[in-house]
Short mmCIF file of C-alpha atoms in Angstrom, two decimals:
data_model
loop_
_atom_site.label_atom_id
_atom_site.label_comp_id
_atom_site.label_asym_id
_atom_site.label_seq_id
_atom_site.Cartn_x
_atom_site.Cartn_y
_atom_site.Cartn_z
CA UNK V 8 -80.46 -52.37 117.84
CA UNK V 9 -77.99 -55.21 118.23
CA UNK V 10 -77.98 -58.12 120.66
CA UNK V 11 -74.83 -60.23 121.03
CA UNK V 12 -75.93 -63.85 121.38
CA UNK V 13 -74.41 -65.45 124.49
CA UNK V 14 -75.28 -68.94 123.22
CA UNK V 15 -73.23 -68.76 120.00
CA UNK V 16 -70.37 -71.25 119.91
CA UNK V 17 -67.17 -71.76 117.94
CA UNK V 18 -67.00 -75.53 117.58
CA UNK V 19 -67.35 -78.25 114.95
CA UNK V 20 -70.82 -78.58 113.43
CA UNK V 21 -72.85 -80.79 115.82
CA UNK V 22 -73.78 -84.29 114.69
CA UNK V 23 -77.38 -83.86 115.86
CA UNK V 24 -77.80 -80.90 113.52
CA UNK V 25 -75.98 -82.63 110.67
CA UNK V 26 -78.62 -85.35 110.82
CA UNK V 27 -81.19 -82.69 109.85
CA UNK V 28 -79.28 -80.39 107.50
CA UNK V 29 -75.89 -80.96 105.94
CA UNK V 30 -73.73 -80.19 102.93
CA UNK V 31 -74.60 -83.60 101.52
CA UNK V 32 -78.35 -82.96 101.82
CA UNK V 33 -77.95 -79.55 100.25
CA UNK V 34 -76.29 -81.23 97.28
CA UNK V 35 -79.17 -83.71 97.05
CA UNK V 36 -81.54 -80.75 96.82
CA UNK V 37 -79.45 -79.17 94.07
CA UNK V 38 -79.47 -82.41 92.11
CA UNK V 39 -83.25 -82.61 92.42
CA UNK V 40 -83.82 -78.98 91.43
CA UNK V 41 -81.66 -79.45 88.34
CA UNK V 42 -84.74 -81.05 86.78
CA UNK V 43 -86.90 -77.93 87.19
CA UNK V 44 -87.00 -75.57 84.23
CA UNK V 45 -88.24 -72.82 86.55
CA UNK V 46 -84.65 -72.09 87.63
CA UNK V 47 -82.12 -70.07 85.67
CA UNK V 48 -79.30 -72.42 84.58
CA UNK V 49 -76.07 -72.02 86.53
CA UNK V 50 -75.30 -70.06 89.67
CA UNK V 51 -76.52 -66.59 90.55
CA UNK V 52 -73.96 -63.76 90.45
CA UNK V 53 -71.68 -63.03 93.37
CA UNK V 54 -71.16 -59.28 93.00
CA UNK V 55 -68.07 -57.47 94.29
CA UNK V 56 -68.72 -53.89 95.46
CA UNK V 57 -65.38 -52.20 96.24
CA UNK V 58 -66.73 -48.64 96.47
CA UNK V 59 -69.41 -49.71 98.93
CA UNK V 60 -66.77 -51.54 100.99
CA UNK V 61 -64.56 -48.44 101.07
CA UNK V 62 -67.46 -46.23 102.15
CA UNK V 63 -68.23 -48.61 105.01
CA UNK V 64 -64.62 -48.99 106.11
CA UNK V 65 -64.29 -52.74 105.44
CA UNK V 66 -61.98 -54.66 103.13
CA UNK V 67 -64.62 -56.15 100.84
CA UNK V 68 -68.35 -56.56 100.32
CA UNK V 69 -69.77 -59.42 98.27
CA UNK V 70 -73.47 -59.71 97.42
CA UNK V 71 -75.09 -62.92 96.20
CA UNK V 72 -77.82 -61.72 93.82
CA UNK V 73 -80.79 -64.07 94.19
CA UNK V 74 -83.08 -61.84 92.12
CA UNK V 75 -81.74 -63.72 89.11
CA UNK V 76 -82.40 -67.20 90.52
CA UNK V 77 -85.49 -67.54 88.36
CA UNK V 78 -88.29 -65.58 86.74
CA UNK V 79 -89.89 -65.62 90.20
CA UNK V 80 -87.29 -63.08 91.28
CA UNK V 81 -86.29 -64.52 94.66
CA UNK V 82 -84.41 -67.23 96.54
CA UNK V 83 -87.71 -68.90 97.44
CA UNK V 84 -87.46 -70.77 94.15
CA UNK V 85 -84.94 -73.02 95.94
CA UNK V 86 -87.27 -74.03 98.77
CA UNK V 87 -90.92 -74.62 97.92
CA UNK V 88 -90.34 -76.74 94.77
CA UNK V 89 -87.99 -79.22 96.47
CA UNK V 90 -90.34 -79.50 99.46
CA UNK V 91 -93.33 -80.21 97.19
CA UNK V 92 -91.41 -82.81 95.19
CA UNK V 93 -90.25 -84.65 98.30
CA UNK V 94 -93.76 -84.55 99.77
CA UNK V 95 -95.15 -86.16 96.63
CA UNK V 96 -92.41 -88.81 96.58
CA UNK V 97 -93.31 -89.75 100.17
CA UNK V 98 -97.04 -89.66 99.50
CA UNK V 99 -96.95 -91.76 96.32
CA UNK V 100 -94.38 -94.40 97.21
CA UNK V 101 -94.29 -97.25 94.71
CA UNK V 102 -95.89 -95.27 91.87
CA UNK V 103 -92.67 -94.78 89.95
CA UNK V 104 -92.49 -91.06 90.58
CA UNK V 105 -89.09 -89.33 90.45
CA UNK V 106 -88.05 -85.71 90.78
CA UNK V 107 -87.47 -85.60 87.04
CA UNK V 108 -90.86 -87.03 86.08
CA UNK V 109 -92.73 -84.89 88.61
CA UNK V 110 -91.04 -81.68 87.51
CA UNK V 111 -91.61 -82.75 83.93
CA UNK V 112 -95.36 -82.81 84.55
CA UNK V 113 -95.70 -86.51 83.76
CA UNK V 114 -98.08 -87.41 86.60
CA UNK V 115 -100.88 -84.87 86.28
CA UNK V 116 -103.62 -87.45 86.10
CA UNK V 117 -102.31 -89.36 89.12
CA UNK V 118 -102.27 -86.13 91.12
CA UNK V 119 -105.93 -85.34 90.55
CA UNK V 120 -107.37 -84.61 93.98
CA UNK V 121 -104.05 -83.67 95.58
CA UNK V 122 -103.92 -80.11 96.95
CA UNK V 123 -100.93 -78.22 98.34
CA UNK V 124 -101.63 -75.20 100.53
CA UNK V 125 -99.48 -72.57 102.21
CA UNK V 126 -99.54 -69.15 103.79
CA UNK V 127 -97.19 -66.55 102.35
CA UNK V 128 -96.05 -62.94 102.36
CA UNK V 129 -95.57 -63.32 98.61
CA UNK V 130 -92.41 -65.05 97.41
CA UNK V 131 -92.82 -68.51 98.99
CA UNK V 132 -96.40 -68.74 97.75
CA UNK V 133 -95.40 -67.69 94.27
CA UNK V 134 -92.67 -70.35 94.16
CA UNK V 135 -95.05 -73.02 95.41
CA UNK V 136 -97.70 -72.02 92.88
CA UNK V 137 -95.18 -72.15 90.03
CA UNK V 138 -93.96 -75.60 91.07
CA UNK V 139 -97.49 -76.93 91.51
CA UNK V 140 -98.48 -75.65 88.07
CA UNK V 141 -95.49 -77.38 86.50
CA UNK V 142 -96.07 -80.63 88.39
CA UNK V 143 -99.81 -80.58 87.76
CA UNK V 144 -101.40 -80.47 91.20
CA UNK V 145 -103.83 -78.03 92.77
CA UNK V 146 -102.43 -75.17 94.87
CA UNK V 147 -104.20 -72.93 97.41
CA UNK V 148 -102.43 -69.89 98.86
CA UNK V 149 -103.58 -68.03 101.99
CA UNK V 150 -102.78 -64.32 102.03
CA UNK V 151 -103.06 -61.98 105.00
CA UNK V 152 -104.32 -58.41 104.96
CA UNK V 153 -100.95 -56.74 104.35
CA UNK V 154 -100.07 -58.66 101.18
CA UNK V 155 -100.51 -56.29 98.25
CA UNK V 156 -102.87 -56.87 95.34
CA UNK V 157 -99.81 -56.78 93.10
CA UNK V 158 -98.26 -59.75 94.90
CA UNK V 159 -101.60 -61.57 94.85
CA UNK V 160 -101.85 -61.21 91.08
CA UNK V 161 -98.32 -62.54 90.66
CA UNK V 162 -99.23 -65.69 92.61
CA UNK V 163 -102.59 -66.18 90.89
CA UNK V 164 -100.84 -65.97 87.52
CA UNK V 165 -99.46 -69.45 88.23
CA UNK V 166 -102.94 -70.91 88.67
CA UNK V 167 -103.12 -70.83 92.46
CA UNK V 168 -106.45 -70.32 94.22
CA UNK V 169 -106.27 -67.41 96.65
CA UNK V 170 -107.81 -67.28 100.12
CA UNK V 171 -107.76 -63.86 101.79
CA UNK V 172 -107.92 -63.37 105.56
CA UNK V 173 -107.71 -60.47 107.98
CA UNK V 174 -104.75 -60.26 110.34
CA UNK V 175 -101.04 -60.98 110.05
CA UNK V 176 -98.80 -63.58 108.42
CA UNK V 177 -98.99 -65.75 111.53
CA UNK V 178 -102.79 -65.76 111.31
CA UNK V 179 -102.51 -66.91 107.69
CA UNK V 180 -100.24 -69.79 108.78
CA UNK V 181 -102.92 -70.89 111.25
CA UNK V 182 -105.65 -70.60 108.61
CA UNK V 183 -103.67 -72.69 106.12
CA UNK V 184 -103.20 -75.44 108.72
CA UNK V 185 -106.91 -75.35 109.58
CA UNK V 186 -107.99 -75.57 105.94
CA UNK V 187 -105.60 -78.45 105.33
CA UNK V 188 -106.97 -80.38 108.31
CA UNK V 189 -110.56 -79.72 107.23
CA UNK V 190 -110.16 -80.73 103.58
CA UNK V 191 -107.36 -83.28 103.63
CA UNK V 192 -104.90 -80.94 101.90
CA UNK V 193 -101.13 -80.82 102.45
CA UNK V 194 -99.36 -77.83 103.97
CA UNK V 195 -96.08 -76.87 102.25
CA UNK V 196 -94.80 -74.18 104.61
CA UNK V 197 -91.38 -72.66 105.18
CA UNK V 198 -92.02 -72.29 108.90
CA UNK V 199 -92.25 -75.13 111.41
CA UNK V 200 -94.61 -75.62 114.33
CA UNK V 201 -95.45 -78.41 116.75
CA UNK V 202 -95.58 -81.70 114.87
CA UNK V 203 -94.62 -80.08 111.56
CA UNK V 204 -90.90 -80.10 110.74
CA UNK V 205 -90.19 -82.39 107.76
CA UNK V 206 -91.33 -79.99 105.02
CA UNK V 207 -89.69 -76.87 106.57
CA UNK V 208 -86.51 -78.94 106.80
CA UNK V 209 -86.72 -79.69 103.08
CA UNK V 210 -87.24 -76.00 102.34
CA UNK V 211 -84.18 -75.01 104.40
CA UNK V 212 -82.04 -77.70 102.74
CA UNK V 213 -82.87 -76.11 99.40
CA UNK V 214 -81.55 -72.77 100.65
CA UNK V 215 -78.17 -74.40 101.26
CA UNK V 216 -77.65 -74.08 97.49
CA UNK V 217 -76.80 -70.40 98.03
CA UNK V 218 -73.91 -71.21 100.35
CA UNK V 219 -72.76 -74.07 98.12
CA UNK V 220 -72.47 -71.75 95.14
CA UNK V 221 -70.53 -69.16 97.14
CA UNK V 222 -68.13 -71.86 98.33
CA UNK V 223 -67.64 -73.08 94.75
CA UNK V 224 -66.70 -69.56 93.61
CA UNK V 225 -64.02 -69.29 96.28
CA UNK V 226 -62.72 -72.79 95.63
CA UNK V 227 -62.60 -72.13 91.90
CA UNK V 228 -60.65 -68.88 92.03
CA UNK V 229 -58.22 -69.83 94.78
CA UNK V 230 -59.55 -67.14 97.11
CA UNK V 231 -58.89 -69.17 100.24
CA UNK V 232 -56.89 -71.94 101.78
CA UNK V 233 -58.40 -74.65 103.91
CA UNK V 234 -57.20 -72.78 107.00
CA UNK V 235 -58.87 -69.42 106.40
CA UNK V 236 -62.51 -68.77 105.64
CA UNK V 237 -62.73 -66.33 102.69
CA UNK V 238 -65.31 -64.15 104.47
CA UNK V 239 -65.21 -62.92 108.05
CA UNK V 240 -68.86 -61.83 108.35
CA UNK V 241 -72.16 -62.97 106.86
CA UNK V 242 -75.26 -60.79 107.28
CA UNK V 243 -78.50 -62.72 106.71
CA UNK V 244 -82.19 -61.78 106.58
CA UNK V 245 -84.45 -62.83 109.43
CA UNK V 246 -88.07 -63.74 108.71
CA UNK V 247 -88.96 -67.02 110.42
CA UNK V 248 -85.29 -68.05 110.25
CA UNK V 249 -85.22 -70.54 107.38
CA UNK V 250 -82.80 -68.75 105.07
CA UNK V 251 -80.39 -67.96 107.90
CA UNK V 252 -80.49 -71.57 109.10
CA UNK V 253 -79.94 -72.95 105.61
CA UNK V 254 -76.94 -70.75 104.83
CA UNK V 255 -75.36 -70.65 108.30
CA UNK V 256 -75.59 -74.42 108.80
CA UNK V 257 -73.80 -75.07 105.50
CA UNK V 258 -70.97 -72.63 106.23
CA UNK V 259 -70.71 -73.84 109.82
CA UNK V 260 -70.27 -77.43 108.67
CA UNK V 261 -67.82 -76.30 105.98
CA UNK V 262 -65.59 -74.25 108.31
CA UNK V 263 -66.30 -75.62 111.78
CA UNK V 264 -64.80 -73.54 114.57
CA UNK V 265 -63.26 -71.25 111.92
CA UNK V 266 -66.69 -70.27 110.62
CA UNK V 267 -67.45 -66.61 109.88
CA UNK V 268 -69.33 -64.32 112.24
CA UNK V 269 -73.04 -64.61 111.48
CA UNK V 270 -75.39 -61.65 111.97
CA UNK V 271 -79.16 -61.93 111.44
CA UNK V 272 -81.07 -58.77 110.50
CA UNK V 273 -84.83 -58.19 110.65
CA UNK V 274 -87.32 -55.30 110.74
CA UNK V 275 -87.61 -53.53 114.08
CA UNK V 276 -91.38 -54.19 114.12
CA UNK V 277 -90.98 -57.87 113.14
CA UNK V 278 -88.18 -58.88 115.51
CA UNK V 279 -89.11 -62.46 116.42
CA UNK V 280 -85.53 -63.75 116.08
CA UNK V 281 -84.11 -60.83 118.07
CA UNK V 282 -86.64 -61.54 120.82
CA UNK V 283 -85.85 -65.25 120.64
CA UNK V 284 -82.18 -64.52 121.27
CA UNK V 285 -83.03 -62.47 124.32
CA UNK V 286 -85.45 -65.12 125.65
CA UNK V 287 -83.15 -68.04 124.84
CA UNK V 288 -85.97 -69.87 123.04
CA UNK V 289 -88.17 -69.50 119.96
CA UNK V 290 -90.32 -66.43 120.68
CA UNK V 291 -92.67 -63.87 119.12
CA UNK V 292 -92.06 -60.41 117.72
CA UNK V 293 -92.59 -57.39 119.94
CA UNK V 294 -94.09 -55.14 117.25
CA UNK V 295 -97.08 -55.00 114.92
CA UNK V 296 -95.30 -56.96 112.14
CA UNK V 297 -96.28 -54.44 109.47
CA UNK V 298 -92.89 -53.73 107.90
CA UNK V 299 -92.29 -52.48 104.39
CA UNK V 300 -89.97 -55.49 104.18
CA UNK V 301 -92.95 -57.74 103.43
CA UNK V 302 -90.99 -60.98 103.14
CA UNK V 303 -89.60 -60.48 106.65
CA UNK V 304 -92.86 -59.39 108.31
CA UNK V 305 -93.11 -62.52 110.47
CA UNK V 306 -94.19 -62.62 114.08
CA UNK V 307 -93.27 -66.16 115.09
CA UNK V 308 -89.88 -67.86 114.96
CA UNK V 309 -89.69 -71.27 113.30
CA UNK V 310 -88.72 -73.64 116.16
CA UNK V 311 -86.80 -75.88 113.75
CA UNK V 312 -84.79 -72.99 112.36
CA UNK V 313 -84.09 -71.79 115.90
CA UNK V 314 -82.32 -75.06 116.71
CA UNK V 315 -79.66 -73.99 114.19
CA UNK V 316 -79.67 -70.25 114.85
CA UNK V 317 -79.26 -70.24 118.63
CA UNK V 318 -75.80 -71.88 118.60
CA UNK V 319 -74.50 -70.28 115.39
CA UNK V 320 -75.70 -66.67 115.09
CA UNK V 321 -73.32 -64.31 116.85
CA UNK V 322 -75.59 -61.27 116.85
CA UNK V 323 -79.16 -60.29 116.04
CA UNK V 324 -79.96 -56.85 114.65
CA UNK V 325 -83.05 -54.82 113.79
CA UNK V 326 -83.32 -52.13 111.13
CA UNK V 327 -85.97 -49.62 110.15
CA UNK V 328 -87.90 -49.45 106.90
CA UNK V 329 -86.12 -46.19 106.11
CA UNK V 330 -82.74 -47.92 106.43
CA UNK V 331 -83.91 -50.63 104.03
CA UNK V 332 -84.96 -48.01 101.46
CA UNK V 333 -81.55 -46.33 101.74
CA UNK V 334 -79.88 -49.68 101.04
CA UNK V 335 -82.13 -50.32 98.02
CA UNK V 336 -81.23 -46.94 96.58
CA UNK V 337 -77.51 -47.46 97.15
CA UNK V 338 -77.47 -50.75 95.23
CA UNK V 339 -79.65 -49.34 92.44
CA UNK V 340 -77.41 -46.28 92.07
CA UNK V 341 -74.14 -48.18 91.79
CA UNK V 342 -70.88 -46.26 91.31
CA UNK V 343 -67.77 -46.15 89.21
CA UNK V 344 -66.59 -49.52 90.54
CA UNK V 345 -69.89 -50.99 91.78
CA UNK V 346 -72.34 -52.44 89.25
CA UNK V 347 -75.91 -51.14 89.76
CA UNK V 348 -78.50 -53.84 90.35
CA UNK V 349 -82.06 -54.38 91.52
CA UNK V 350 -82.59 -55.50 95.12
CA UNK V 351 -86.04 -55.55 96.71
CA UNK V 352 -87.09 -54.23 100.09
CA UNK V 353 -86.64 -57.57 101.89
CA UNK V 354 -83.52 -58.39 99.92
CA UNK V 355 -81.51 -55.50 101.36
CA UNK V 356 -82.00 -56.15 105.07
CA UNK V 357 -78.49 -57.56 105.40
CA UNK V 358 -76.95 -54.50 103.78
CA UNK V 359 -79.07 -52.20 105.95
CA UNK V 360 -77.70 -54.01 109.00
CA UNK V 361 -74.12 -53.76 107.76
CA UNK V 362 -74.52 -50.03 107.07
CA UNK V 363 -75.89 -49.47 110.56
CA UNK V 364 -73.13 -51.49 112.21
CA UNK V 365 -70.39 -49.75 110.22
CA UNK V 366 -71.74 -46.35 111.29
CA UNK V 367 -72.05 -47.31 114.98
CA UNK V 368 -68.71 -47.97 116.71
CA UNK V 369 -70.26 -49.93 119.58
CA UNK V 370 -72.05 -52.26 117.15
CA UNK V 371 -68.96 -52.69 114.99
CA UNK V 372 -66.92 -53.54 118.06
CA UNK V 373 -69.49 -56.04 119.31
CA UNK V 374 -69.28 -58.08 116.09
CA UNK V 375 -65.61 -57.50 115.33
CA UNK V 376 -66.25 -55.45 112.19
CA UNK V 377 -62.96 -53.78 111.20
CA UNK V 378 -61.05 -52.46 108.21
CA UNK V 379 -59.93 -56.05 107.54
CA UNK V 380 -63.46 -57.49 107.45
CA UNK V 381 -64.63 -59.36 104.37
CA UNK V 382 -68.43 -59.32 104.31
CA UNK V 383 -70.92 -61.56 102.49
CA UNK V 384 -74.53 -60.46 101.92
CA UNK V 385 -77.43 -62.22 100.22
CA UNK V 386 -79.83 -60.07 98.21
CA UNK V 387 -82.80 -62.41 98.47
CA UNK V 388 -85.17 -60.76 95.99
CA UNK V 389 -85.47 -58.34 93.13
CA UNK V 390 -88.45 -56.15 92.31
CA UNK V 391 -91.05 -58.77 93.23
CA UNK V 392 -93.55 -55.93 93.68
CA UNK V 393 -92.53 -53.66 90.76
CA UNK V 394 -94.72 -50.70 91.68
CA UNK V 395 -93.45 -50.71 95.27
CA UNK V 396 -89.87 -50.91 94.06
CA UNK V 397 -90.30 -47.98 91.67
CA UNK V 398 -91.90 -45.86 94.38
CA UNK V 399 -89.16 -46.56 96.94
CA UNK V 400 -86.16 -46.27 94.64
CA UNK V 401 -87.51 -43.43 92.52
CA UNK V 402 -87.23 -45.28 89.23
CA UNK V 403 -88.52 -48.57 87.81
CA UNK V 404 -86.46 -51.74 87.94
CA UNK V 405 -86.11 -51.68 84.15
CA UNK V 406 -84.28 -48.36 84.40
CA UNK V 407 -81.81 -49.80 86.92
CA UNK V 408 -81.26 -52.84 84.72
CA UNK V 409 -80.59 -50.62 81.71
CA UNK V 410 -78.00 -48.69 83.71
CA UNK V 411 -76.47 -52.01 84.78
CA UNK V 412 -76.12 -53.10 81.16
CA UNK V 413 -74.44 -49.83 80.29
CA UNK V 414 -72.05 -50.27 83.24
CA UNK V 415 -71.17 -53.81 82.15
CA UNK V 416 -70.60 -52.70 78.56
CA UNK V 417 -67.99 -50.08 79.50
#
């Protein structure tokens, strides 16, 4: 399904939004994260897939491959660490803490008694646990019933204490807030709620790194002039809205009224952003929120993210789990001109949306998708649940990577 957003505008980036998230603040986050050895040095690949573009009837398809952002295997490595660092800098004013010394583990003794807590579907909690382990503070992660044992083990490997609850992701968010209030712990969440916006803002600012790196590639290779945006369409994953807000806000500020068309894609059973667009306010999902796309199985829209999405996202789409699997298999398979690579079930939502739109004339028309379109996608994760990936794609991630190496060596 596709809903064209009547509230989307083509105008300069509003000053009231720039006060919250901006290109300058995204750069501050990048500078801070440069001190964390948990990130892979340099930018993640921006992959060009000409055969895929031809099959979809568009001019070009570019995919930003966030699976290689760090050993954590997802873009979440850009959000939780910066939010934790900034929280500690605010909490321990006057103690001489800096991003460098915190991420260097130099204040472990001073942080005795400090506990960070968060709910997660997997990737955010893993990133927070890794950052907390490096910094030297305690970390508690709340997992809901649908988070796999495999994802739990990956989080626990970084020293986090696990709390299991029944129910959905949104129930785990409530439990994390309750535990924090009861024990004096600090919530480091990627979703906002009433009275809680500073840390989700920091998380979203970290995600701006993705857009900054894309812009640097285009600026470096002369792919655009200042009058023409190098991409016409950007398809972004849904979830609570943080990634979409972080990337769209950066590109909106960068290109103003000449910004690309933004399309947000989420699972049909976890459609909180789609429902928010229809309602004209932050709203809840209409389904059971039990998607195979675990990282997007969110039932409640982040109100802070919605402040950015309502005026900037041109259309909201939903896709099925089967469509996500098809997209995973297409990227893993590669082709003569398309490098094969690993993209997880949540990471391919944008491609699943693009494939659906390209095959549906009414959808393509609604978003202006044509033979001249230049599309940007963000593959937000790799095989963060290796057994799930192998089952869905029909081969393990290592096999896909080996085929990729052979392709690159041709």
